[in-house]
Short mmCIF file of C-alpha atoms and ligand atoms in Angstrom, two decimals:
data_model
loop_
_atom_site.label_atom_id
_atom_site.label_comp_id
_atom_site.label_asym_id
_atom_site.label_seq_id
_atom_site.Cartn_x
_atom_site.Cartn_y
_atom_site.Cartn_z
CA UNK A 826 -40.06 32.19 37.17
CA UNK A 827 -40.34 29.67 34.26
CA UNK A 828 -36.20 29.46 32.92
CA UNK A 829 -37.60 30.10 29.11
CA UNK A 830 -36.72 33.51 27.94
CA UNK A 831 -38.26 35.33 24.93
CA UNK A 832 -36.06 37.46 22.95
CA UNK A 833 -38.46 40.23 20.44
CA UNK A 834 -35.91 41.25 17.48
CA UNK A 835 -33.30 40.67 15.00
CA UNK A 836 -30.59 42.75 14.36
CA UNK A 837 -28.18 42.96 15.99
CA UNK A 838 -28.75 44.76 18.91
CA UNK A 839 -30.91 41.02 19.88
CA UNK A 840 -27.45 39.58 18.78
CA UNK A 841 -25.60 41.07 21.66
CA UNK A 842 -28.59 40.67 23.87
CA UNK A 843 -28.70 36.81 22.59
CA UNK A 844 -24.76 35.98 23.67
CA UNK A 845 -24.94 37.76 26.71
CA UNK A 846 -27.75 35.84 27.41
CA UNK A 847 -25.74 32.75 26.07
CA UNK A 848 -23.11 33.63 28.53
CA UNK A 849 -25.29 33.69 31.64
CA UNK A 850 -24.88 30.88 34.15
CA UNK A 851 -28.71 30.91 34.84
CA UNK A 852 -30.34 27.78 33.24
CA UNK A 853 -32.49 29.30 30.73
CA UNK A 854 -33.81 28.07 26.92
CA UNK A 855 -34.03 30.87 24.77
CA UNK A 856 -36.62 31.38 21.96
CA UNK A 857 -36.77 34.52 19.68
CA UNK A 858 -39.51 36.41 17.38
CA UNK A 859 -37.51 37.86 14.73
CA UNK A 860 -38.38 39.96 11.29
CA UNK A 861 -35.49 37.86 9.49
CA UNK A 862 -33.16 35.15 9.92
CA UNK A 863 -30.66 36.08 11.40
CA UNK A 864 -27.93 32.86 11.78
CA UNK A 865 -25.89 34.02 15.06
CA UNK A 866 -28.91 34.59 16.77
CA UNK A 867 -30.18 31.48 15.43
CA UNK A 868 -27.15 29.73 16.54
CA UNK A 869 -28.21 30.50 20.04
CA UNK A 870 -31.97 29.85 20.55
CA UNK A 871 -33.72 26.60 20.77
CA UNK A 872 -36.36 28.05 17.80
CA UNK A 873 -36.11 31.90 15.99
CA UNK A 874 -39.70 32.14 13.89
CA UNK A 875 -39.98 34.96 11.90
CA UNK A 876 -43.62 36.31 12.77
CA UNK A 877 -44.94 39.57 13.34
CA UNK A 878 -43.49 40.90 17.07
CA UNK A 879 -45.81 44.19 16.98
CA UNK A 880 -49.11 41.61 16.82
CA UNK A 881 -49.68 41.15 21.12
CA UNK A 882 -51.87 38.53 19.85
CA UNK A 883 -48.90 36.72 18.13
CA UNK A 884 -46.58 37.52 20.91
CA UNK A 885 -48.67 36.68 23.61
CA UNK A 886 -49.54 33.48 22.22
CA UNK A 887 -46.50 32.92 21.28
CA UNK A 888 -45.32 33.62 24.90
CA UNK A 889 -47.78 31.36 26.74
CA UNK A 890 -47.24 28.00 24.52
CA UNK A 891 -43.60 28.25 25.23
CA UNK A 892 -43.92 28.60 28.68
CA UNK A 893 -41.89 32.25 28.83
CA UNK A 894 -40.44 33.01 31.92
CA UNK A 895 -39.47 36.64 30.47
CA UNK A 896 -39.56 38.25 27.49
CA UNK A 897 -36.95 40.91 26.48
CA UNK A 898 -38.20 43.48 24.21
CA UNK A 899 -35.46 44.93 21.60
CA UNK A 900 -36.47 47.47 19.34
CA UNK A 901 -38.92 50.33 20.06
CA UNK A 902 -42.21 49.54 17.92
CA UNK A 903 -43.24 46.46 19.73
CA UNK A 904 -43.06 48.92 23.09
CA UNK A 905 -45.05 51.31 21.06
CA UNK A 906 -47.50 49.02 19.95
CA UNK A 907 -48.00 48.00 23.81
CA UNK A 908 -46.67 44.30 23.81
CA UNK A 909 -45.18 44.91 27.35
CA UNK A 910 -48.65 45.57 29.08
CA UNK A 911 -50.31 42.75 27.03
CA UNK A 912 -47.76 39.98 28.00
CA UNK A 913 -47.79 41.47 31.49
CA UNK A 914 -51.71 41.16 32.00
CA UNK A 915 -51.13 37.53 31.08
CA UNK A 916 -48.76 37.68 33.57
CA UNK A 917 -45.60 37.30 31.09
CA UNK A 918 -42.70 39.21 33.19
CA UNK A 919 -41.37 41.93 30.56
CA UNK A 920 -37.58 43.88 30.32
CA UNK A 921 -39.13 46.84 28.17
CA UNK A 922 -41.75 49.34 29.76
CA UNK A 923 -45.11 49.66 29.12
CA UNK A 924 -46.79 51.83 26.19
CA UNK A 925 -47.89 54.85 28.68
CA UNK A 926 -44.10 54.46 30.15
CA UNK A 927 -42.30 54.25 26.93
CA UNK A 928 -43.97 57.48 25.55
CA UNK A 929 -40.68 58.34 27.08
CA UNK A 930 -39.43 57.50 23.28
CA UNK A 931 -42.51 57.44 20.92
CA UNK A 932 -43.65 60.91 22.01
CA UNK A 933 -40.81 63.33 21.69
CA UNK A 934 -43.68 65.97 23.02
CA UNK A 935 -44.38 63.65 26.22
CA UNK A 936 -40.56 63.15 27.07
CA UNK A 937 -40.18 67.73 26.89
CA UNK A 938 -43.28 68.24 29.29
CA UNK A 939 -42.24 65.65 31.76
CA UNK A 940 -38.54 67.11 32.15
CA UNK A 941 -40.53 70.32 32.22
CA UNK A 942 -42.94 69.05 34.94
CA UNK A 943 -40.67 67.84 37.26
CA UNK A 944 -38.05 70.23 37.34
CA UNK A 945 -35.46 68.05 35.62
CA UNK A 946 -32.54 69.39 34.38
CA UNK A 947 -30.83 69.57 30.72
CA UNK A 948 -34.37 70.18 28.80
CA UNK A 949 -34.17 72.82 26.05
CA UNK A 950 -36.44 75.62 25.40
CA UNK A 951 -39.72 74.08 23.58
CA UNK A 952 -43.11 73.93 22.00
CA UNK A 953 -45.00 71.92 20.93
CA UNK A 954 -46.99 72.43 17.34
CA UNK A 955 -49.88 70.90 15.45
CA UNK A 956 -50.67 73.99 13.09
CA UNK A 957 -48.89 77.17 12.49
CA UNK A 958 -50.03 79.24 14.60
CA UNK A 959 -46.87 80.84 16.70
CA UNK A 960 -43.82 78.93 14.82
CA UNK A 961 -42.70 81.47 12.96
CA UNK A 962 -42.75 84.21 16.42
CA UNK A 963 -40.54 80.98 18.67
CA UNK A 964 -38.54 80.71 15.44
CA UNK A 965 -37.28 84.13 15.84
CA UNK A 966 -37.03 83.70 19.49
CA UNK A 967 -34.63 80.70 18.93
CA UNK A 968 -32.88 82.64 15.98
CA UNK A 969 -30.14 80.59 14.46
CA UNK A 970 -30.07 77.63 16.52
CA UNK A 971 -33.16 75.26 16.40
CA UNK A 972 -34.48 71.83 15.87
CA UNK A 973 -37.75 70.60 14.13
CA UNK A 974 -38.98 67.17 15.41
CA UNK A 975 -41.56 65.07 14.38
CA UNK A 976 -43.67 63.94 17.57
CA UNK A 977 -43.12 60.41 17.35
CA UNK A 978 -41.20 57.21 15.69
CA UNK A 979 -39.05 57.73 12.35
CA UNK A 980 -36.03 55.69 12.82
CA UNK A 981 -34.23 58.67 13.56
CA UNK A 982 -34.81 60.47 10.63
CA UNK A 983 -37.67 62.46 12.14
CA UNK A 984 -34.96 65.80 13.14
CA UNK A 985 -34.03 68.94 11.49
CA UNK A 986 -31.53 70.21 12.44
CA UNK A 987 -30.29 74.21 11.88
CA UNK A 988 -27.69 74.71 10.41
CA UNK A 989 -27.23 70.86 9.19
CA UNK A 990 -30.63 69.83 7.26
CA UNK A 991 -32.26 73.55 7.52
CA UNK A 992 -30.63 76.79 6.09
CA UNK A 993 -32.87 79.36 6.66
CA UNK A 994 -35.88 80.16 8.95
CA UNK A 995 -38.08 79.90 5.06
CA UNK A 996 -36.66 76.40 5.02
CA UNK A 997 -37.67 75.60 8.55
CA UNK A 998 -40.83 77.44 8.13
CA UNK A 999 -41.87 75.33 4.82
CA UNK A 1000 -40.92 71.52 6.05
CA UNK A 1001 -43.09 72.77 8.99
CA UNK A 1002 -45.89 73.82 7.24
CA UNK A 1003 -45.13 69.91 5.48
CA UNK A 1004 -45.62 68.30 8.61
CA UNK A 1005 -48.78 70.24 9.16
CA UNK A 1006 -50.63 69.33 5.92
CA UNK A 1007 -49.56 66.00 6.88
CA UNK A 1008 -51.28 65.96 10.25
CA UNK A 1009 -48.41 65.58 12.49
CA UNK A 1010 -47.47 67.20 15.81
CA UNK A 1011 -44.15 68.50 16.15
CA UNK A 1012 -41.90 69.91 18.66
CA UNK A 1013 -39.65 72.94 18.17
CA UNK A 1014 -36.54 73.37 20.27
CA UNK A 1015 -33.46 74.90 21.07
CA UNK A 1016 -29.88 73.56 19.28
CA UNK A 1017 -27.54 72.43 21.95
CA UNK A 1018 -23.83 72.68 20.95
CA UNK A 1019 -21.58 70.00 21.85
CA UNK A 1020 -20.50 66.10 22.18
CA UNK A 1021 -23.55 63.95 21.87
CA UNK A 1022 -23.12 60.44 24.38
CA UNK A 1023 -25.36 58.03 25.12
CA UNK A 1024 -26.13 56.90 28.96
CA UNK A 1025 -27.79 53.26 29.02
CA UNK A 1026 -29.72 52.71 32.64
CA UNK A 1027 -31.02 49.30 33.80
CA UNK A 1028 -34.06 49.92 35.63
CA UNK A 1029 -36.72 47.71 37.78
CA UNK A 1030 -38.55 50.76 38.58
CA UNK A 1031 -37.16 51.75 41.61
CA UNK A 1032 -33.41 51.20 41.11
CA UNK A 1033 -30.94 51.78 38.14
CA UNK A 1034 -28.02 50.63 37.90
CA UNK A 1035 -25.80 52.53 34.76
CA UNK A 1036 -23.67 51.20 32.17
CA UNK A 1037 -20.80 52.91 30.50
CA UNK A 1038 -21.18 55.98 28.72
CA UNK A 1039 -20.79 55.59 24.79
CA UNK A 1040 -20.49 57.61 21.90
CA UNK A 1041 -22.37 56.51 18.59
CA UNK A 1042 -21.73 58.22 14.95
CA UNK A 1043 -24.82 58.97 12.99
CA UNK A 1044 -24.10 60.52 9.76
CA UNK A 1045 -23.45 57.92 7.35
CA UNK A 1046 -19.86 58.97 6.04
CA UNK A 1047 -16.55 59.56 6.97
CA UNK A 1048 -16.13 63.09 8.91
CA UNK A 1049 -19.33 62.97 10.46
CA UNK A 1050 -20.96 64.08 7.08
CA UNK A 1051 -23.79 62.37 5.02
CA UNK A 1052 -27.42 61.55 5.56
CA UNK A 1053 -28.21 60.73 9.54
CA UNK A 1054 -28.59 56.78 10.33
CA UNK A 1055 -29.27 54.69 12.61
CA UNK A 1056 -26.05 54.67 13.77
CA UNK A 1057 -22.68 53.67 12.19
CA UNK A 1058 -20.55 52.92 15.23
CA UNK A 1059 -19.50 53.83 19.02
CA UNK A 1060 -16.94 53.49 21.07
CA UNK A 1061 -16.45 53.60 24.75
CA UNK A 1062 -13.06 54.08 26.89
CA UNK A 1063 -11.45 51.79 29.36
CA UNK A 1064 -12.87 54.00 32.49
CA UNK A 1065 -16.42 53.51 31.28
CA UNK A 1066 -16.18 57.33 30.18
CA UNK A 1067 -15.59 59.48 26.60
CA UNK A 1068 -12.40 61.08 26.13
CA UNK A 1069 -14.26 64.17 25.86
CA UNK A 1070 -16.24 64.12 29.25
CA UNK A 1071 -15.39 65.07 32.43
CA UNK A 1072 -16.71 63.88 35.35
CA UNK A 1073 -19.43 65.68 36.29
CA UNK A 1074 -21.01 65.16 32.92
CA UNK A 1075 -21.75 61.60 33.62
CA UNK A 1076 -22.99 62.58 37.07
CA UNK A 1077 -25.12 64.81 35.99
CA UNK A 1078 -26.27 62.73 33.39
CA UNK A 1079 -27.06 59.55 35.93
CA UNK A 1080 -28.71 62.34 37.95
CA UNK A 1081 -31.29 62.86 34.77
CA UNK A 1082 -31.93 59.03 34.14
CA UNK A 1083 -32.58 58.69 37.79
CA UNK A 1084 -34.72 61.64 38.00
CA UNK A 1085 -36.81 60.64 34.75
CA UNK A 1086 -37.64 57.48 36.00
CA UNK A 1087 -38.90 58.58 39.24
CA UNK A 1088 -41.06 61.15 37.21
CA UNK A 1089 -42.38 58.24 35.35
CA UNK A 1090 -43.93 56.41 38.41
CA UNK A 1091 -44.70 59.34 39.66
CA UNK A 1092 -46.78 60.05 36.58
CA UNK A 1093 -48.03 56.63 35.80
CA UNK A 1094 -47.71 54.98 39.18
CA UNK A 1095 -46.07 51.84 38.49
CA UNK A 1096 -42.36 51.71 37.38
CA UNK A 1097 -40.61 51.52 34.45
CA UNK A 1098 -38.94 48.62 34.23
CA UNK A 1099 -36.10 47.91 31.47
CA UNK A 1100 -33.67 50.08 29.77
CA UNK A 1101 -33.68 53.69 30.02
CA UNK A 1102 -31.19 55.09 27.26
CA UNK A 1103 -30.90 59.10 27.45
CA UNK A 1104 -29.07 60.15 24.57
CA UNK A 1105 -27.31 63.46 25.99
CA UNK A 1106 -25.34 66.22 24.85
CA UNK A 1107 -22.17 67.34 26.93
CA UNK A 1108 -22.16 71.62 26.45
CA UNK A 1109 -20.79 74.30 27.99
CA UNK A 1110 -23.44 74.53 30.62
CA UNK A 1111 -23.50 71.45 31.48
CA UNK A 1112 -25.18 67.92 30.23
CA UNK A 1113 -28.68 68.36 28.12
CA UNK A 1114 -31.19 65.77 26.93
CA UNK A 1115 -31.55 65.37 23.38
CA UNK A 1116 -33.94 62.37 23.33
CA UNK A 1117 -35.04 59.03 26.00
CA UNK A 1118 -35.05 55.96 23.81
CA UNK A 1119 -37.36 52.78 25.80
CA UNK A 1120 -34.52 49.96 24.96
CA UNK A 1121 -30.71 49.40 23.85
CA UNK A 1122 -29.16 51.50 21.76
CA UNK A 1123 -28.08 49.76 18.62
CA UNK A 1124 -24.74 50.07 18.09
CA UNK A 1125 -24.49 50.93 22.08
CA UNK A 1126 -25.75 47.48 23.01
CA UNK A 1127 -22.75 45.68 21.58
CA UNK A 1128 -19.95 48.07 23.45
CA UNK A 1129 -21.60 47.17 27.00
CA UNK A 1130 -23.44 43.90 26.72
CA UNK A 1131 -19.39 42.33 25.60
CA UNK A 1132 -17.88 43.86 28.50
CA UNK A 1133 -21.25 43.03 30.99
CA UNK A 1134 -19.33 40.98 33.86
CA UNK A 1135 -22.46 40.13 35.91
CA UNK A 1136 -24.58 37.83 34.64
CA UNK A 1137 -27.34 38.78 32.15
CA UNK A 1138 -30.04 36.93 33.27
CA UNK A 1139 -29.78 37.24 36.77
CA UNK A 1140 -29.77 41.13 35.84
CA UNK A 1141 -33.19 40.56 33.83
CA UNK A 1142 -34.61 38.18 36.84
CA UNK A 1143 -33.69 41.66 39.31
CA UNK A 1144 -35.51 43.89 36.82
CA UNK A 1145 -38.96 41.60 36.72
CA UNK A 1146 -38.64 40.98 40.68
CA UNK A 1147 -37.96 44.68 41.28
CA UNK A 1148 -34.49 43.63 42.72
CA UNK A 1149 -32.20 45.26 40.85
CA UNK A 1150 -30.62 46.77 44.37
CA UNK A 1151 -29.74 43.47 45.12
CA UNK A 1152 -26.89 42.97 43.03
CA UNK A 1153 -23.86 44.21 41.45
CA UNK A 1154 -23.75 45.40 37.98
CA UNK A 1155 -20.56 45.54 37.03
CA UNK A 1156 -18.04 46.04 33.42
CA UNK A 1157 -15.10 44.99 32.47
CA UNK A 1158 -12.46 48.18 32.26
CA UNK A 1159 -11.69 47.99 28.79
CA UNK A 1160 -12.52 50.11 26.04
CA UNK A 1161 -14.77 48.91 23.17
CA UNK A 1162 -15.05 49.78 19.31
CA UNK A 1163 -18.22 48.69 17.39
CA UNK A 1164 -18.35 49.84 13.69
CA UNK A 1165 -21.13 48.69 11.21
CA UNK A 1166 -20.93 47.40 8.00
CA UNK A 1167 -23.60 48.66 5.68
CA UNK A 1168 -25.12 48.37 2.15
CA UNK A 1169 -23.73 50.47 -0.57
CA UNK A 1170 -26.56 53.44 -0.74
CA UNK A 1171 -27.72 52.88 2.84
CA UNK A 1172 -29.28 54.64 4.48
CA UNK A 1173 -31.15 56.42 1.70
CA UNK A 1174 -31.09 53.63 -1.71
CA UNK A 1175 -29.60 50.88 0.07
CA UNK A 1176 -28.55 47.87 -2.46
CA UNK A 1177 -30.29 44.68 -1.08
CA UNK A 1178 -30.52 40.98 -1.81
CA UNK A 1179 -26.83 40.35 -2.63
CA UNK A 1180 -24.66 37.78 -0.99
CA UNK A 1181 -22.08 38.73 1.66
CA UNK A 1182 -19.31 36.57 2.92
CA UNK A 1183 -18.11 36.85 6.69
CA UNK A 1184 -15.63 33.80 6.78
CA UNK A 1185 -12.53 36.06 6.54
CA UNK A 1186 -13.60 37.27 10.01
CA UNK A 1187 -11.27 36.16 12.74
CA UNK A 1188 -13.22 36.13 16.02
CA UNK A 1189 -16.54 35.16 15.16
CA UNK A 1190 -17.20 35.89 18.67
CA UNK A 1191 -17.67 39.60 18.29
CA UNK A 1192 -19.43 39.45 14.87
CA UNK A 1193 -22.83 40.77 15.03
CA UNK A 1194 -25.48 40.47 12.23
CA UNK A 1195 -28.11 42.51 11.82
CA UNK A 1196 -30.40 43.19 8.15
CA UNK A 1197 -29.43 39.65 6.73
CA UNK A 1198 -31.16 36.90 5.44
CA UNK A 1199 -30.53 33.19 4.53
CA UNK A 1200 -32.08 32.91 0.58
CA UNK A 1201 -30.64 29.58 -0.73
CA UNK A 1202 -28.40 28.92 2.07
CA UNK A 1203 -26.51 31.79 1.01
CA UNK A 1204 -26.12 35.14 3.87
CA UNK A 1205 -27.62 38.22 1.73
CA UNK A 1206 -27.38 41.70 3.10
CA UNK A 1207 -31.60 42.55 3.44
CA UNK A 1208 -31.48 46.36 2.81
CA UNK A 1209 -30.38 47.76 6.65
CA UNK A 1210 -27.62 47.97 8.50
CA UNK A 1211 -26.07 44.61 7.59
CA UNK A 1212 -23.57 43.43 10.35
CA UNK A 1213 -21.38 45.03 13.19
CA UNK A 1214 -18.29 43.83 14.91
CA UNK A 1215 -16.37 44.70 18.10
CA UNK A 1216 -12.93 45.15 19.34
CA UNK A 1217 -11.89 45.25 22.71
CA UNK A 1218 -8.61 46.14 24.61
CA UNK A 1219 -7.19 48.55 27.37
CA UNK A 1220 -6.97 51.49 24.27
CA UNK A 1221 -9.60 52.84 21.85
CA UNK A 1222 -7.04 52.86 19.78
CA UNK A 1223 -6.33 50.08 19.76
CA UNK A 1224 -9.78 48.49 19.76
CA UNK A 1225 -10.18 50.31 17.12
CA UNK A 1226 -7.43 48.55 15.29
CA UNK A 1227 -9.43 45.37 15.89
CA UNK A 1228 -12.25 46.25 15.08
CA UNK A 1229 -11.44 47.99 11.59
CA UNK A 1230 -9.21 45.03 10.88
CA UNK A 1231 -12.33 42.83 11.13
CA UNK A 1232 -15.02 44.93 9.59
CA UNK A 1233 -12.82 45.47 6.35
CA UNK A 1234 -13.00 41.02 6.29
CA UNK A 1235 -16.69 41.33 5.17
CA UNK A 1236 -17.21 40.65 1.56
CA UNK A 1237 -20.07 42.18 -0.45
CA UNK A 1238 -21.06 45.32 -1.29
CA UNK A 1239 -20.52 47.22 1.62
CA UNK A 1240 -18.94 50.22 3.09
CA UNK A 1241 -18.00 51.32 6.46
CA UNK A 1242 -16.66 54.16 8.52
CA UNK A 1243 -12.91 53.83 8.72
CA UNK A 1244 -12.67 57.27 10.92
CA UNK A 1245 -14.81 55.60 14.37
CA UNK A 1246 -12.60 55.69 16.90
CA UNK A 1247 -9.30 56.50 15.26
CA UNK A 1248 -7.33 59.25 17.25
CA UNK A 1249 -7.73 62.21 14.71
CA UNK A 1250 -11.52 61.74 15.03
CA UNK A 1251 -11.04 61.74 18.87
CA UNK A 1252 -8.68 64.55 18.59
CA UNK A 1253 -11.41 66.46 16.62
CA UNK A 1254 -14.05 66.11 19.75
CA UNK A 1255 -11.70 66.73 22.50
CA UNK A 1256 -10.84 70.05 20.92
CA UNK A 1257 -14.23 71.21 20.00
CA UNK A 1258 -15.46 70.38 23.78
CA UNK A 1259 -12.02 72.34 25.22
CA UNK A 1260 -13.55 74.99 22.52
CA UNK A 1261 -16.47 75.70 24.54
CA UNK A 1262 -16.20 74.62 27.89
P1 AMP B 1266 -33.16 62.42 18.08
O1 AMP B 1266 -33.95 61.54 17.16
O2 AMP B 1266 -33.99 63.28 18.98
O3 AMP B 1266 -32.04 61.71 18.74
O4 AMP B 1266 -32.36 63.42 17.12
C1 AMP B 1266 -31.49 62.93 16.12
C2 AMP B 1266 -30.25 63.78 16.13
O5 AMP B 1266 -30.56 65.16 15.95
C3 AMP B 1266 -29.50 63.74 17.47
O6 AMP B 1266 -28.66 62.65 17.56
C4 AMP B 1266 -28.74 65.06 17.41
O7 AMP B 1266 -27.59 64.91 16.62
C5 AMP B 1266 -29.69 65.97 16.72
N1 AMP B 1266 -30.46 66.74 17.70
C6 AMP B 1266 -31.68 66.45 18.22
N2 AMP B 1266 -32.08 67.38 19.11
C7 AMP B 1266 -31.08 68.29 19.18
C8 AMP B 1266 -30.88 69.51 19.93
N3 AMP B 1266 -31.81 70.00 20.78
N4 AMP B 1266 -29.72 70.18 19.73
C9 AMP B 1266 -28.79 69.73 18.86
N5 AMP B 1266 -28.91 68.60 18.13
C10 AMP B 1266 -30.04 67.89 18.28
N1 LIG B 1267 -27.77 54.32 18.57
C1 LIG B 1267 -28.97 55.03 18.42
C2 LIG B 1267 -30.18 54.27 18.74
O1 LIG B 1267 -30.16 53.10 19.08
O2 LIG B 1267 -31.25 54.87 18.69
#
């Protein structure tokens, strides 16, 4: 395998995946196909060009004149728009599954029926709807508690949820009859009640190997309240677990992720070969699937990629060579705290285009930028999330200390979630989950 390595994406998520990959002690050059500049990611390739990473002609080109050994695919369009199976016919070796195998995340439909198929556990009741016709009957068969999801990508802002974004079954019934004019499928399905955590797999297609279960906040504000987003922060305990889970909750949920990706080369014959993220919710019956996302979460990325002990490429090089049984993946035990820093009126009328200043931030080590630009030589905030940063040490709390200390160093303007990680937030879960169980 050539040692040039491809990185798709810049936020970052490819920031994380860009200094673990700086970290490795495999000889490698790194090149990345980014939608802005980002400068740490910058800092660590031989050449970023901002081009468009959902063209396969672009990418595959692209690929081929620098000599690509692999290319690792971050975000979830380019894996929608099939760039794994077109770099792979020119035989580009790929960490990110092919289109048919990451329907997994585009098709929130596929990912229900294939649970359903196969007998895999933690699915909620479902259907799936392109008119009408029967929502209103399974809406009364779900009663209070159910979701209305958009069959396919929205950022995560495709979800109503009862309760939360619907109030009524008229309210349910009319954003239905929305999607429905506007020619989308959608799936109906049953609330779970519980802790939501997120399981990351690596996966060659036969073997995975799991990472440490994290917890990611998604409503934009303080208390878990606001508009959803794409995720404001996570944490992740010393023992790889959630202070809320017990341990048959991460068994169960490693039992899933295994069993989904033997469905999917069951169905598709050929393996799915990258990262399998099921996002999970702990209940009172047990673990259940809320979604499969095809790639790194984003925050999750930066809790485990800075506490990844084994080396990063040599983990990639086991995923293309179907090797991944070969070696041990191992963490470091300590706990992690990422929290994002995003524009004033993100996620809904984010501010964009002004400068931000990171120089008060201590360890630039465990800064991560993500929607920035460089206009002028001066770092402006470009309208997403704008930058993360991590700490780590033996307590969440007092990674979180770091972590908070740092975050509140960015100048611009900005806002944060000061709650991620702090003990009264904790507190909050562990007694809702003793609640139920
Ligand atoms: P998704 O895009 O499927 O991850 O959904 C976004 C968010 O909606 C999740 O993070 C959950 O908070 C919520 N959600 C989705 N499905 C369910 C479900 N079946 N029960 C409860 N909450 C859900
Ligand atoms: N952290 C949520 C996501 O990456 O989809």
């Amino acid at each position: 395998m050539n040692d040039n390595i491809l990185l798709i994406g810049s936020g970052a998520r490819e920031h994380a995946i860009a200094m673990a990959i700086n970290r490795s002690h495999t000889p490698s050059e790194l090149f990345c196909m980014a939608s802005n500049l980002n400068p740490g990611i910058t800092s660590l390739c031989k050449e970023l060009i901002v081009d468009d990473f959902n063209d396969p002609d672009i990418v595959v080109s692209y690929a081929k004149n620098h000599k690509i050994g692999f290319a690792i695919i971050g975000p979830e369009n380019p894996l929608e728009r099939g760039i794994a199976d077109t770099l792979s016919n020119s035989n580009i070796n790929v960490i990110g599954p092919k289109k048919n195998l990451a329907q997994i995340e585009t098709s929130k439909g596929f990912a229900r029926k294939l649970l359903n198929k196969h007998g895999i556990p933690g699915a909620p009741k479902f259907k799936i709807f392109s008119s009408m016709s029967g929502v209103g009957d399974f809406l009364d068969e779900l009663g209070e508690n159910y979701v209305v999801k958009f069959d396919g990508l929205a950022g995560g802002k495709g979800v109503k949820v009862s309760g939360d974004h619907l109030q009524s079954h008229t309210e349910a019934l009319d954003h239905c009859l929305q999607l429905v004019k506007d020619g989308s499928k959608f799936v109906i399905e049953e609330k779970f009640i519980g802790q939501e955590f997120s399981l990351m797999s690596f996966s060659d297609g036969k073997t995975l190997k799991h990472m440490p279960t994290v917890q990611d906040h998604k409503r934009a504000f303080v208390g878990d309240t606001g508009p959803n987003t794409g995720g404001m922060g996570t944490y992740s305990d010393h023992n790889h677990s959630l202070p809320f889970l017990i341990s048959s909750d991460i068994e169960e949920a490693q039992y899933i992720n295994e069993a989904t990706a033997r469905a999917l080369k069951v169905e598709f014959g050929e393996g799915y070969k990258g990262i399998l993220y099921g996002g999970f919710m702990a209940t009172a019956k047990g673990v259940k699937l809320i979604e499969y996302n095809a790639r790194f979460g984003d925050p999750e990325a930066m809790n485990v990629l800075s506490i990844l002990e084994t080396d990063f490429v040599k983990i990639c090089q086991a995923i293309a060579t179907e090797r991944l049984h070969t070696i041990e993946v191992s963490f470091k035990k300590q706990a992690t705290v990422c929290k994002y820093a995003v524009p004033n009126g993100y996620p809904e009328t984010p501010v964009k285009g002004k400068p931000i200043d990171v120089s008060g931030i201590n360890d630039k080590n465990h800064l991560f930028y993500a929607s920035v630009d460089i206009v002028n030589e001066t770092l402006i905030e470009a309208g997403s999330r704008t930058a993360a940063v991590v700490g780590i040490a033996d307590t969440i709390e007092k990674a979180e200390k770091i972590a908070e200390n740092e975050i509140s160093k960015i100048k611009g303007p900005l806002f944060h979630r000061k709650d991620i990680g702090t003990k009264t937030l904790l507190q909050k879960y562990i007694r809702q989950m003793e609640r139920i169980r």
